[in-house]
Coordinates of C-alpha atoms in Angstrom, one line a residue:
Chain F
M1 CA 0.0 0.0 0.0
N2 CA 1.3 3.3 -1.0
I3 CA 0.6 6.0 1.6
I4 CA 1.7 8.7 -0.9
A5 CA -1.1 7.8 -3.2
L6 CA -3.6 8.2 -0.4
L7 CA -2.1 11.6 0.5
N8 CA -2.2 12.7 -3.1
S9 CA -5.9 11.8 -3.3
L10 CA -6.9 13.8 -0.3
P11 CA -6.9 17.4 -1.7
G12 CA -9.1 16.2 -4.5
A13 CA -11.4 14.6 -2.0
A14 CA -11.5 17.8 0.0
A15 CA -12.5 19.8 -3.1
Q16 CA -15.2 17.3 -4.0
G17 CA -16.4 17.4 -0.4
L18 CA -16.7 21.2 -0.5
I19 CA -18.7 21.0 -3.7
W20 CA -21.0 18.3 -2.4
G21 CA -21.1 20.3 0.8
V22 CA -23.1 23.0 -1.0
M23 CA -25.5 20.2 -2.2
A24 CA -25.6 18.8 1.4
I25 CA -26.7 22.2 2.7
G26 CA -29.6 21.9 0.2
V27 CA -30.5 18.5 1.8
Y28 CA -30.1 20.1 5.2
I29 CA -32.8 22.6 4.4
S30 CA -35.3 20.1 3.2
Y31 CA -34.5 17.2 5.6
K32 CA -33.6 19.0 8.8
I33 CA -35.3 22.4 8.6
L34 CA -38.5 21.5 6.6
D35 CA -38.6 17.9 7.9
F36 CA -39.2 16.7 4.3
A37 CA -37.2 13.8 2.9
D38 CA -36.9 15.3 -0.6
L39 CA -35.7 12.8 -3.3
T40 CA -35.9 15.5 -6.0
V41 CA -32.2 16.2 -5.4
D42 CA -31.0 13.1 -7.3
G43 CA -32.5 14.7 -10.4
S44 CA -32.0 18.4 -9.7
F45 CA -28.3 18.0 -9.0
C46 CA -27.9 16.7 -12.5
T47 CA -30.2 19.3 -13.9
G48 CA -27.9 22.0 -12.5
G49 CA -24.9 20.3 -14.0
A50 CA -26.5 19.8 -17.3
V51 CA -27.7 23.4 -17.6
A52 CA -24.3 24.7 -16.6
A53 CA -22.4 22.4 -19.0
V54 CA -24.7 23.0 -22.0
L55 CA -24.6 26.8 -21.5
I56 CA -20.9 26.9 -21.1
A57 CA -20.4 24.8 -24.1
S58 CA -22.5 27.3 -26.1
G59 CA -20.2 30.1 -25.0
M60 CA -21.8 31.5 -21.8
N61 CA -19.7 32.9 -19.0
P62 CA -19.2 30.0 -16.5
L63 CA -20.2 32.2 -13.5
L64 CA -23.4 33.3 -15.2
A65 CA -24.0 29.6 -16.1
L66 CA -24.1 28.9 -12.4
V67 CA -26.9 31.4 -11.9
F68 CA -29.0 29.4 -14.5
A69 CA -28.0 26.1 -12.7
L70 CA -29.4 27.6 -9.5
I71 CA -32.6 28.7 -11.2
A72 CA -33.0 25.3 -12.9
G73 CA -32.7 23.6 -9.5
M74 CA -35.3 25.9 -8.0
A75 CA -37.7 25.1 -10.8
A76 CA -37.3 21.4 -10.0
G77 CA -38.0 22.1 -6.3
L78 CA -41.1 24.1 -7.3
I79 CA -42.5 21.1 -9.2
T80 CA -42.1 18.8 -6.2
G81 CA -43.5 21.4 -3.9
L82 CA -46.6 21.9 -6.1
L83 CA -47.1 18.1 -6.5
H84 CA -47.1 17.9 -2.7
T85 CA -49.1 20.9 -1.7
V86 CA -51.5 21.6 -4.6
F87 CA -52.1 18.0 -5.6
G88 CA -51.8 16.3 -2.2
I89 CA -49.2 13.7 -3.2
P90 CA -47.2 12.4 -0.3
G91 CA -43.8 14.1 0.1
I92 CA -41.5 11.2 -0.7
L93 CA -43.6 10.3 -3.8
S94 CA -43.6 13.9 -5.0
G95 CA -39.8 13.9 -5.0
I96 CA -39.6 10.5 -6.7
L97 CA -42.0 11.6 -9.5
T98 CA -40.0 14.8 -10.1
Q99 CA -36.8 12.9 -10.0
L100 CA -38.0 10.4 -12.6
A101 CA -39.3 13.1 -14.9
L102 CA -36.0 15.0 -14.5
Y103 CA -34.2 12.1 -16.1
S104 CA -35.9 12.8 -19.4
I105 CA -35.7 16.5 -19.0
N106 CA -31.9 16.3 -18.2
M107 CA -31.5 14.2 -21.4
H108 CA -33.3 16.9 -23.3
I109 CA -31.2 19.6 -21.8
M110 CA -28.1 17.7 -22.9
H111 CA -29.5 17.4 -26.5
G112 CA -30.2 13.7 -26.1
K113 CA -26.6 12.8 -25.0
S114 CA -25.9 11.2 -21.7
N115 CA -22.7 13.3 -21.3
V116 CA -21.6 16.8 -22.2
T117 CA -17.9 17.6 -22.1
I118 CA -16.6 21.1 -21.3
S119 CA -12.9 21.2 -21.8
R120 CA -10.8 23.3 -19.5
T121 CA -8.5 24.1 -22.4
Q122 CA -11.4 25.5 -24.4
F123 CA -13.4 27.3 -21.8
D124 CA -12.4 29.6 -18.9
L125 CA -13.9 27.4 -16.2
L126 CA -14.1 28.7 -12.6
L127 CA -12.5 25.5 -11.3
T128 CA -11.2 22.2 -12.5
S129 CA -9.8 19.1 -11.0
A130 CA -6.5 19.7 -12.9
S131 CA -5.8 22.6 -10.6
I132 CA -6.7 21.5 -7.1
G133 CA -5.4 24.6 -5.3
R134 CA -7.7 26.9 -7.2
A135 CA -10.5 24.4 -7.1
L136 CA -10.3 24.4 -3.2
I137 CA -10.4 28.2 -3.1
V138 CA -13.4 28.5 -5.5
A139 CA -15.3 25.7 -3.8
G140 CA -14.5 27.3 -0.5
I141 CA -15.9 30.7 -1.6
A142 CA -19.0 28.9 -2.9
V143 CA -19.5 27.3 0.5
L144 CA -19.0 30.6 2.4
A145 CA -21.4 32.4 0.2
T146 CA -24.0 29.7 0.6
V147 CA -23.7 29.6 4.4
G148 CA -23.7 33.4 4.5
I149 CA -26.8 33.8 2.4
L150 CA -28.8 31.1 4.2
Y151 CA -27.7 32.4 7.7
W152 CA -29.2 35.7 6.7
F153 CA -32.3 34.3 5.1
F154 CA -33.3 32.0 8.0
G155 CA -32.8 34.9 10.4
T156 CA -35.5 36.9 8.5
S157 CA -39.2 36.9 9.3
L158 CA -39.9 34.9 6.1
G159 CA -37.1 32.4 6.9
A160 CA -38.5 31.9 10.4
T161 CA -41.9 30.9 9.0
I162 CA -40.1 28.0 7.0
R163 CA -38.4 26.9 10.2
A164 CA -41.7 27.0 12.1
T165 CA -43.4 25.0 9.4
G166 CA -40.8 22.2 9.8
S167 CA -40.9 22.3 13.5
N168 CA -44.7 22.4 14.1
E169 CA -47.1 22.6 11.2
R170 CA -50.3 22.9 13.3
M171 CA -48.8 25.7 15.3
S172 CA -47.7 27.4 12.1
R173 CA -51.2 27.4 10.6
A174 CA -52.7 28.6 13.9
Q175 CA -50.2 31.4 13.8
G176 CA -51.3 32.5 10.4
I177 CA -48.5 30.9 8.3
N178 CA -49.6 29.5 4.9
T179 CA -47.7 26.2 5.3
N180 CA -48.2 25.2 1.7
Y181 CA -46.4 28.3 0.6
T182 CA -43.6 27.9 3.1
K183 CA -43.1 24.2 2.1
V184 CA -42.9 25.1 -1.6
L185 CA -40.5 28.0 -0.8
G186 CA -38.3 25.8 1.3
L187 CA -38.1 23.1 -1.5
V188 CA -37.3 25.8 -4.1
I189 CA -34.4 27.2 -2.1
S190 CA -33.2 23.7 -1.2
N191 CA -33.1 22.5 -4.8
G192 CA -31.7 25.8 -5.9
F193 CA -28.5 25.2 -4.0
V194 CA -28.5 21.5 -5.1
G195 CA -28.6 22.7 -8.7
L196 CA -25.9 25.2 -8.1
A197 CA -23.7 22.5 -6.6
G198 CA -24.3 20.4 -9.8
G199 CA -23.2 23.3 -11.9
I200 CA -20.0 23.6 -9.9
L201 CA -19.2 19.9 -10.0
A202 CA -19.8 19.8 -13.8
Q203 CA -17.0 22.5 -14.1
Y204 CA -14.8 20.7 -11.7
Q205 CA -15.0 17.3 -13.5
G206 CA -15.1 18.9 -17.0
N207 CA -18.5 17.4 -17.9
S208 CA -22.0 16.8 -17.0
D209 CA -23.3 13.2 -16.9
I210 CA -26.8 11.9 -16.7
N211 CA -25.9 9.8 -13.7
M212 CA -24.0 12.5 -11.8
G213 CA -26.9 12.9 -9.3
R214 CA -27.5 9.3 -8.6
G215 CA -27.5 8.8 -4.8
A216 CA -27.1 12.5 -4.1
I217 CA -29.8 12.3 -1.4
V218 CA -27.7 9.6 0.4
I219 CA -24.5 11.6 0.2
G220 CA -26.4 14.7 1.5
L221 CA -27.9 12.7 4.4
A222 CA -24.5 11.2 5.1
A223 CA -23.0 14.7 5.3
V224 CA -25.7 16.0 7.6
I225 CA -25.4 13.0 9.9
I226 CA -21.6 12.9 10.0
G227 CA -21.6 16.7 10.6
E228 CA -23.9 16.2 13.6
V229 CA -22.0 13.2 15.0
V230 CA -18.5 14.8 14.6
L231 CA -19.2 18.3 15.7
G232 CA -22.1 17.5 18.1
R233 CA -25.3 19.6 18.3
V234 CA -24.0 23.1 17.9
S235 CA -26.7 25.7 18.4
N236 CA -25.4 28.4 16.0
F237 CA -27.1 28.1 12.6
A238 CA -24.1 29.0 10.5
L239 CA -22.0 26.5 12.4
R240 CA -24.6 23.8 11.8
L241 CA -24.4 24.4 8.1
G242 CA -20.6 24.5 8.4
A243 CA -20.8 21.1 10.2
T244 CA -22.8 19.7 7.2
V245 CA -20.1 20.8 4.8
F246 CA -17.5 19.4 7.1
G247 CA -19.5 16.1 7.0
A248 CA -19.4 16.1 3.2
V249 CA -15.6 16.6 3.3
V250 CA -15.2 13.8 5.8
Y251 CA -17.4 11.6 3.6
Y252 CA -15.2 12.1 0.6
A253 CA -12.0 11.6 2.6
V254 CA -13.4 8.3 3.9
L255 CA -14.3 7.3 0.3
A256 CA -10.7 8.1 -0.8
F257 CA -9.5 6.0 2.1
V258 CA -11.6 2.9 1.4
L259 CA -10.8 3.1 -2.3
W260 CA -7.1 3.2 -1.3
L261 CA -7.7 0.2 0.9
G262 CA -8.8 -1.6 -2.2
L263 CA -12.6 -1.4 -2.2
N264 CA -13.9 -1.9 -5.8
S265 CA -15.3 1.4 -7.0
M266 CA -18.3 -0.6 -8.2
D267 CA -19.1 -1.2 -4.5
L268 CA -19.0 2.4 -3.5
K269 CA -22.7 3.0 -3.5
L270 CA -23.3 -0.1 -1.5
F271 CA -20.8 1.1 1.0
S272 CA -22.4 4.6 1.1
A273 CA -25.9 3.2 1.7
V274 CA -24.8 0.8 4.4
T275 CA -22.8 3.6 6.2
V276 CA -25.8 6.0 6.1
A277 CA -28.2 3.2 7.2
I278 CA -26.0 2.6 10.2
F279 CA -25.8 6.3 11.2
L280 CA -29.5 6.7 10.8
A281 CA -30.3 3.6 12.9
F282 CA -27.8 4.6 15.6
P283 CA -29.9 7.2 17.5
Y284 CA -33.0 5.0 17.4
L285 CA -31.2 1.8 18.6
K286 CA -29.4 3.9 21.3
G287 CA -32.7 5.3 22.6
K288 CA -34.3 1.8 22.6
Y289 CA -31.3 0.3 24.4
L290 CA -31.2 3.1 27.1
K291 CA -34.9 2.8 27.6
K292 CA -34.7 -0.9 28.2
K293 CA -31.8 -0.4 30.6
K294 CA -33.8 2.3 32.5
T295 CA -36.9 0.0 32.9
A296 CA -34.6 -2.8 33.9
V297 CA -33.1 -0.7 36.7
K298 CA -36.6 0.5 37.8
E299 CA -37.9 -3.1 37.9
E300 CA -34.8 -4.1 39.9
Q301 CA -35.4 -1.3 42.4
H302 CA -39.1 -2.2 42.5
A303 CA -38.2 -5.9 43.2
S304 CA -35.7 -5.1 45.9
A305 CA -38.2 -2.7 47.6
Q306 CA -40.7 -5.5 47.9
Chain S
M1 CA -69.0 39.2 17.7
L2 CA -69.1 35.6 16.6
Q3 CA -72.2 34.2 14.9
L4 CA -72.6 30.5 14.2
N5 CA -75.6 29.8 12.1
E6 CA -77.0 26.2 11.7
I7 CA -73.6 24.6 11.6
R8 CA -73.6 21.0 10.5
K9 CA -70.6 18.6 10.3
T10 CA -70.6 14.9 9.8
F11 CA -67.3 12.9 9.8
N12 CA -67.0 9.9 7.4
A13 CA -70.3 10.8 5.8
G14 CA -71.8 8.1 3.7
T15 CA -70.0 5.3 5.4
V16 CA -70.9 2.9 8.2
N17 CA -68.6 5.0 10.4
A18 CA -70.6 8.2 9.8
K19 CA -70.6 10.4 12.9
V20 CA -72.7 13.5 13.3
A21 CA -70.4 15.8 15.2
L22 CA -72.4 19.0 14.9
D23 CA -76.1 18.9 14.3
G24 CA -77.3 22.4 13.6
V25 CA -75.4 24.6 16.1
T26 CA -76.5 28.2 16.3
L27 CA -74.7 30.4 18.7
T28 CA -74.0 34.1 19.1
L29 CA -71.1 35.4 21.2
N30 CA -71.3 39.1 22.1
D31 CA -68.1 41.1 22.4
G32 CA -66.5 40.4 25.7
D33 CA -68.4 37.2 26.3
F34 CA -66.3 34.5 28.0
V35 CA -68.2 31.3 27.4
T36 CA -67.3 28.0 29.0
V37 CA -68.3 24.8 27.1
I38 CA -69.0 21.5 28.7
G39 CA -70.4 18.2 27.5
G40 CA -69.7 14.5 27.4
N41 CA -67.2 12.8 25.1
G42 CA -68.2 13.1 21.5
A43 CA -70.7 16.0 22.3
G44 CA -69.1 18.2 19.6
K45 CA -67.2 20.6 21.8
S46 CA -63.8 20.4 20.2
T47 CA -65.4 20.0 16.7
M48 CA -67.2 23.3 17.3
L49 CA -63.9 25.0 18.1
N50 CA -62.1 23.5 15.2
I51 CA -64.8 24.5 12.9
V52 CA -64.5 28.1 14.1
A53 CA -60.7 28.0 13.7
G54 CA -61.0 26.5 10.2
T55 CA -59.2 23.2 10.9
Y56 CA -61.9 21.5 8.8
P57 CA -64.7 22.9 6.7
V58 CA -68.4 22.9 7.6
D59 CA -70.9 20.7 5.7
S60 CA -73.4 23.6 5.9
G61 CA -74.1 26.7 7.8
T62 CA -72.2 30.0 8.1
I63 CA -69.6 31.5 10.5
R64 CA -69.3 35.2 10.9
L65 CA -66.8 37.0 13.0
D66 CA -67.2 40.8 13.4
E67 CA -69.7 40.8 10.5
E68 CA -67.2 39.2 8.2
D69 CA -68.2 35.8 6.7
I70 CA -65.2 33.5 7.4
T71 CA -66.9 30.2 6.5
A72 CA -64.7 29.7 3.4
L73 CA -61.6 31.3 4.8
P74 CA -58.6 28.9 5.2
E75 CA -57.3 28.2 8.7
Y76 CA -54.1 30.3 8.3
K77 CA -56.1 33.4 7.2
R78 CA -58.5 33.1 10.1
A79 CA -55.5 33.2 12.4
R80 CA -55.4 36.9 11.8
L81 CA -58.6 37.1 13.9
I82 CA -58.4 34.1 16.2
G83 CA -55.9 33.1 18.9
R84 CA -55.8 29.4 20.0
V85 CA -54.5 27.3 22.8
F86 CA -54.7 23.5 22.3
Q87 CA -55.1 20.6 24.7
D88 CA -51.7 19.2 24.0
P89 CA -49.0 21.6 25.3
M90 CA -46.8 20.5 22.5
T91 CA -49.2 21.7 19.8
G92 CA -49.1 25.5 20.3
T93 CA -45.4 26.2 20.1
A94 CA -42.5 25.3 17.8
A95 CA -40.2 23.1 20.0
D96 CA -37.1 23.6 17.8
M97 CA -37.2 27.4 18.0
W98 CA -36.3 29.8 20.8
I99 CA -38.9 31.4 23.1
E100 CA -38.3 34.8 21.4
E101 CA -38.6 33.3 17.9
N102 CA -42.0 31.8 18.9
L103 CA -43.1 35.1 20.2
A104 CA -41.9 36.9 17.0
I105 CA -44.0 34.6 14.9
A106 CA -47.1 35.2 17.0
A107 CA -46.4 38.9 17.0
R108 CA -46.6 38.9 13.1
R109 CA -49.7 36.8 13.0
G110 CA -51.9 38.0 10.1
K111 CA -49.1 40.3 8.9
R112 CA -46.7 39.9 6.0
H113 CA -43.5 37.9 6.7
G114 CA -40.8 39.8 4.7
L115 CA -37.1 39.8 4.6
G116 CA -36.5 42.0 7.6
W117 CA -35.0 40.4 10.7
A118 CA -37.4 38.1 12.5
I119 CA -36.7 39.9 15.8
T120 CA -35.5 43.4 16.4
Q121 CA -33.9 44.6 19.6
K122 CA -36.9 46.7 20.4
E123 CA -39.2 43.7 20.1
R124 CA -36.9 41.7 22.3
V125 CA -37.4 44.3 25.1
A126 CA -41.1 44.1 24.6
Y127 CA -41.2 40.3 24.7
R128 CA -39.2 40.4 28.0
E129 CA -41.9 42.6 29.6
M130 CA -44.7 40.3 28.3
L131 CA -42.9 37.2 29.6
K132 CA -42.6 38.8 33.1
S133 CA -46.4 38.9 33.3
L134 CA -46.4 35.0 33.2
D135 CA -44.3 35.1 36.4
L136 CA -42.4 31.9 35.4
G137 CA -38.9 33.4 35.0
L138 CA -39.0 33.0 31.2
E139 CA -38.0 36.6 30.7
D140 CA -34.4 35.6 31.3
R141 CA -34.5 32.6 28.9
L142 CA -35.4 34.3 25.6
S143 CA -33.0 32.2 23.7
T144 CA -34.0 28.9 25.2
K145 CA -35.5 26.3 22.9
V146 CA -39.2 25.9 23.7
G147 CA -38.8 22.1 23.6
L148 CA -36.8 22.4 26.9
L149 CA -39.8 23.9 28.7
S150 CA -42.3 22.0 30.9
G151 CA -45.8 21.4 29.7
G152 CA -47.2 24.2 31.9
Q153 CA -44.6 26.7 30.8
R154 CA -45.3 25.9 27.2
Q155 CA -49.0 26.3 27.7
A156 CA -48.5 29.6 29.4
L157 CA -46.3 30.7 26.5
T158 CA -49.0 29.5 24.0
L159 CA -51.6 31.6 25.9
L160 CA -49.4 34.6 25.7
M161 CA -48.8 34.0 21.9
A162 CA -52.5 33.6 21.4
T163 CA -53.5 36.8 23.1
M164 CA -50.6 39.2 22.5
N165 CA -52.1 40.9 19.4
H166 CA -55.7 41.2 20.8
P167 CA -57.5 38.6 18.7
K168 CA -61.2 39.1 18.0
L169 CA -61.7 35.6 19.5
L170 CA -59.8 33.4 21.8
L171 CA -60.3 29.6 21.5
L172 CA -59.2 27.5 24.5
D173 CA -59.6 23.7 23.8
E174 CA -59.3 21.9 27.1
H175 CA -56.0 23.7 27.5
T176 CA -55.5 22.7 31.1
A177 CA -56.6 19.0 30.7
A178 CA -53.0 17.7 30.2
L179 CA -51.5 19.6 33.2
D180 CA -51.2 18.7 36.8
P181 CA -53.9 20.4 39.1
K182 CA -51.6 23.1 40.4
T183 CA -50.2 24.0 37.0
A184 CA -53.7 23.8 35.5
A185 CA -54.9 26.3 38.1
N186 CA -52.0 28.7 37.3
V187 CA -52.7 28.5 33.6
L188 CA -56.5 29.1 34.2
A189 CA -55.7 32.1 36.3
L190 CA -53.5 33.5 33.5
S191 CA -56.3 32.9 31.0
D192 CA -58.7 34.9 33.2
K193 CA -56.2 37.6 33.5
F194 CA -55.4 37.9 29.8
I195 CA -59.1 37.7 28.9
E196 CA -60.0 40.4 31.4
E197 CA -57.1 42.8 30.6
G198 CA -57.6 42.4 26.9
K199 CA -61.4 42.5 27.1
L200 CA -61.3 39.4 24.8
T201 CA -64.2 37.3 23.6
A202 CA -63.4 33.7 24.4
L203 CA -64.7 30.2 24.1
M204 CA -63.2 27.7 26.6
V205 CA -63.9 24.0 26.4
T206 CA -63.4 22.1 29.6
H207 CA -64.1 18.7 31.2
N208 CA -64.1 20.2 34.6
M209 CA -67.6 21.4 35.7
K210 CA -66.3 23.4 38.6
D211 CA -64.0 25.3 36.3
A212 CA -66.8 25.8 33.8
I213 CA -69.0 27.3 36.6
A214 CA -66.2 29.4 38.2
H215 CA -64.9 31.0 35.0
G216 CA -66.5 33.2 32.4
N217 CA -69.8 35.0 32.2
R218 CA -71.7 32.3 30.3
L219 CA -71.9 28.5 30.1
I220 CA -73.2 26.3 27.4
M221 CA -73.6 22.5 27.5
M222 CA -73.5 20.3 24.5
N223 CA -74.8 16.9 23.7
A224 CA -74.9 14.9 20.5
G225 CA -73.8 17.9 18.4
R226 CA -76.3 20.3 19.8
I227 CA -76.3 23.0 22.4
I228 CA -78.7 21.8 25.2
L229 CA -78.1 24.5 27.8
D230 CA -77.1 28.2 27.6
V231 CA -77.0 30.2 30.8
S232 CA -75.4 33.5 31.7
G233 CA -75.2 36.2 34.3
E234 CA -76.7 35.6 37.7
E235 CA -78.3 32.4 36.6
K236 CA -74.8 31.0 35.8
K237 CA -73.4 32.2 39.0
A238 CA -76.0 30.3 40.9
L239 CA -75.2 27.0 39.1
T240 CA -73.9 23.9 40.9
V241 CA -72.3 20.7 39.6
D242 CA -75.4 18.8 40.8
A243 CA -77.7 21.1 39.0
L244 CA -75.7 20.7 35.9
L245 CA -75.8 16.9 36.1
E246 CA -79.5 17.0 36.6
T247 CA -80.0 19.3 33.6
F248 CA -77.9 17.0 31.6
A249 CA -79.9 14.0 32.5
K250 CA -83.1 15.7 31.7
A251 CA -82.0 17.2 28.4
S252 CA -80.2 14.2 27.0
G253 CA -82.2 11.4 28.6
T254 CA -79.0 9.8 29.8
E255 CA -76.7 10.0 32.8
F256 CA -73.7 12.2 32.3
A257 CA -71.3 9.4 31.6
N258 CA -67.9 11.0 32.3
D259 CA -65.8 10.1 35.3
R260 CA -63.4 12.9 34.9
A261 CA -66.2 15.5 35.1
L262 CA -68.0 13.8 38.0
L263 CA -64.8 13.4 40.1
A264 CA -63.6 16.9 39.5

């Protein structure tokens, strides 16, 4: 085993982690703030990447292309939100329907091809995997901007209504909040950042691919959970978003590590799913075990008292 | 002024489980009326409150509040006019948010939520003063998550949130039923205080006949989706639990089958 090879792979893993961190923040908004497991992201991540790649290939400024990636992601979130609120389709199913539809739409965006290449020699990309130092800086700026904007937004009166909706829907309606509107708005914002992240990744890897978003929800959840486990439950909102990005970086570092250990890249998704399942199950099993222990102690005391 | 006119509501209509919850309820509350509502399980008390709040639509009938027909208005729009406290202390507040954030949301009830800060320094000072009136020490815990408060504290906070912008109507749905007797008495005393100070119009559902007699200026009894007794003023003051039970038996043709109310 060559330790140098591992060390060499880490900066790239960090850059990927930062980019996926932006997408994980999107998942944080839907999953943690809005309490909505939104599967749209698997599709909207690719939508953002496809829009950015196609626009750059047609000559658009790569920064401006990211704005359109953001808007495309928001549109995807809007569809899921409307399916759920206007048509009463359960949340998970709304996301799955949009995700499925987006496969066709993403193919159309990429003019029927499953892959659109944007060469770094041909276009002035914001970041590329060939120049990791610059990629780290650009991805870092994207993360800071995302955290900054969302820290501001969720501190506003409007942002507070989205948080209230996720925390207690009945209370929100009793307090005059149109919870259908706040849910749609939350999903729009969430998927906007997911699309943005897709656009950034497309530039980083020099192409957009129809499969680039597959499993994005799992990576996002992994980042959210790892961030919580590693940094604990910090109360500051900006730090919590930061912890999610940190979780994404850790996730990619771990992936680099297991690949270095010799895991077949074919098995990566299985590895990811199992890891996330364990982390999701952990708090539940812990609670169950502690409860059992507590009742056992109580029964013991009860028995000894008699 | 609240006017309910011939309100009917049937759950699971057209199935074997059809349940007539409200069977032509007509009721007028004058401004400043504080009405207590009693009745057995399934009498329609909570349904009546939920119908007024807009939790579910009516089958027929009209609801007017201050001359405005609100029958078709969605729940979140009625919140502009109506403050509510629920039976479950967990329902009325957002557990994941701070005390001051909950208050800020209540303060903007019925107003536009824009991109200004959710809470300003000036508001924070005002919230601290309001919390002092609860006498629970919450004024020093503005940035405590509401989920960390006890049921009684949360119910008192919900009461403050429901009354702070002087609603046209206050709905209290067995809001002390889940609390221990001492805490329940405190929350009831606070309810009296807020209703009196704000000159609010209120409907309070309770399972406790003594509370129903001791509070408010008017008492109504419900059975099988109808109002079977409506007393106010001196007549209400003279009521006793025994008299209420007798009235119930006479009007409904059955015994008042509710242990909680009998034992209270």
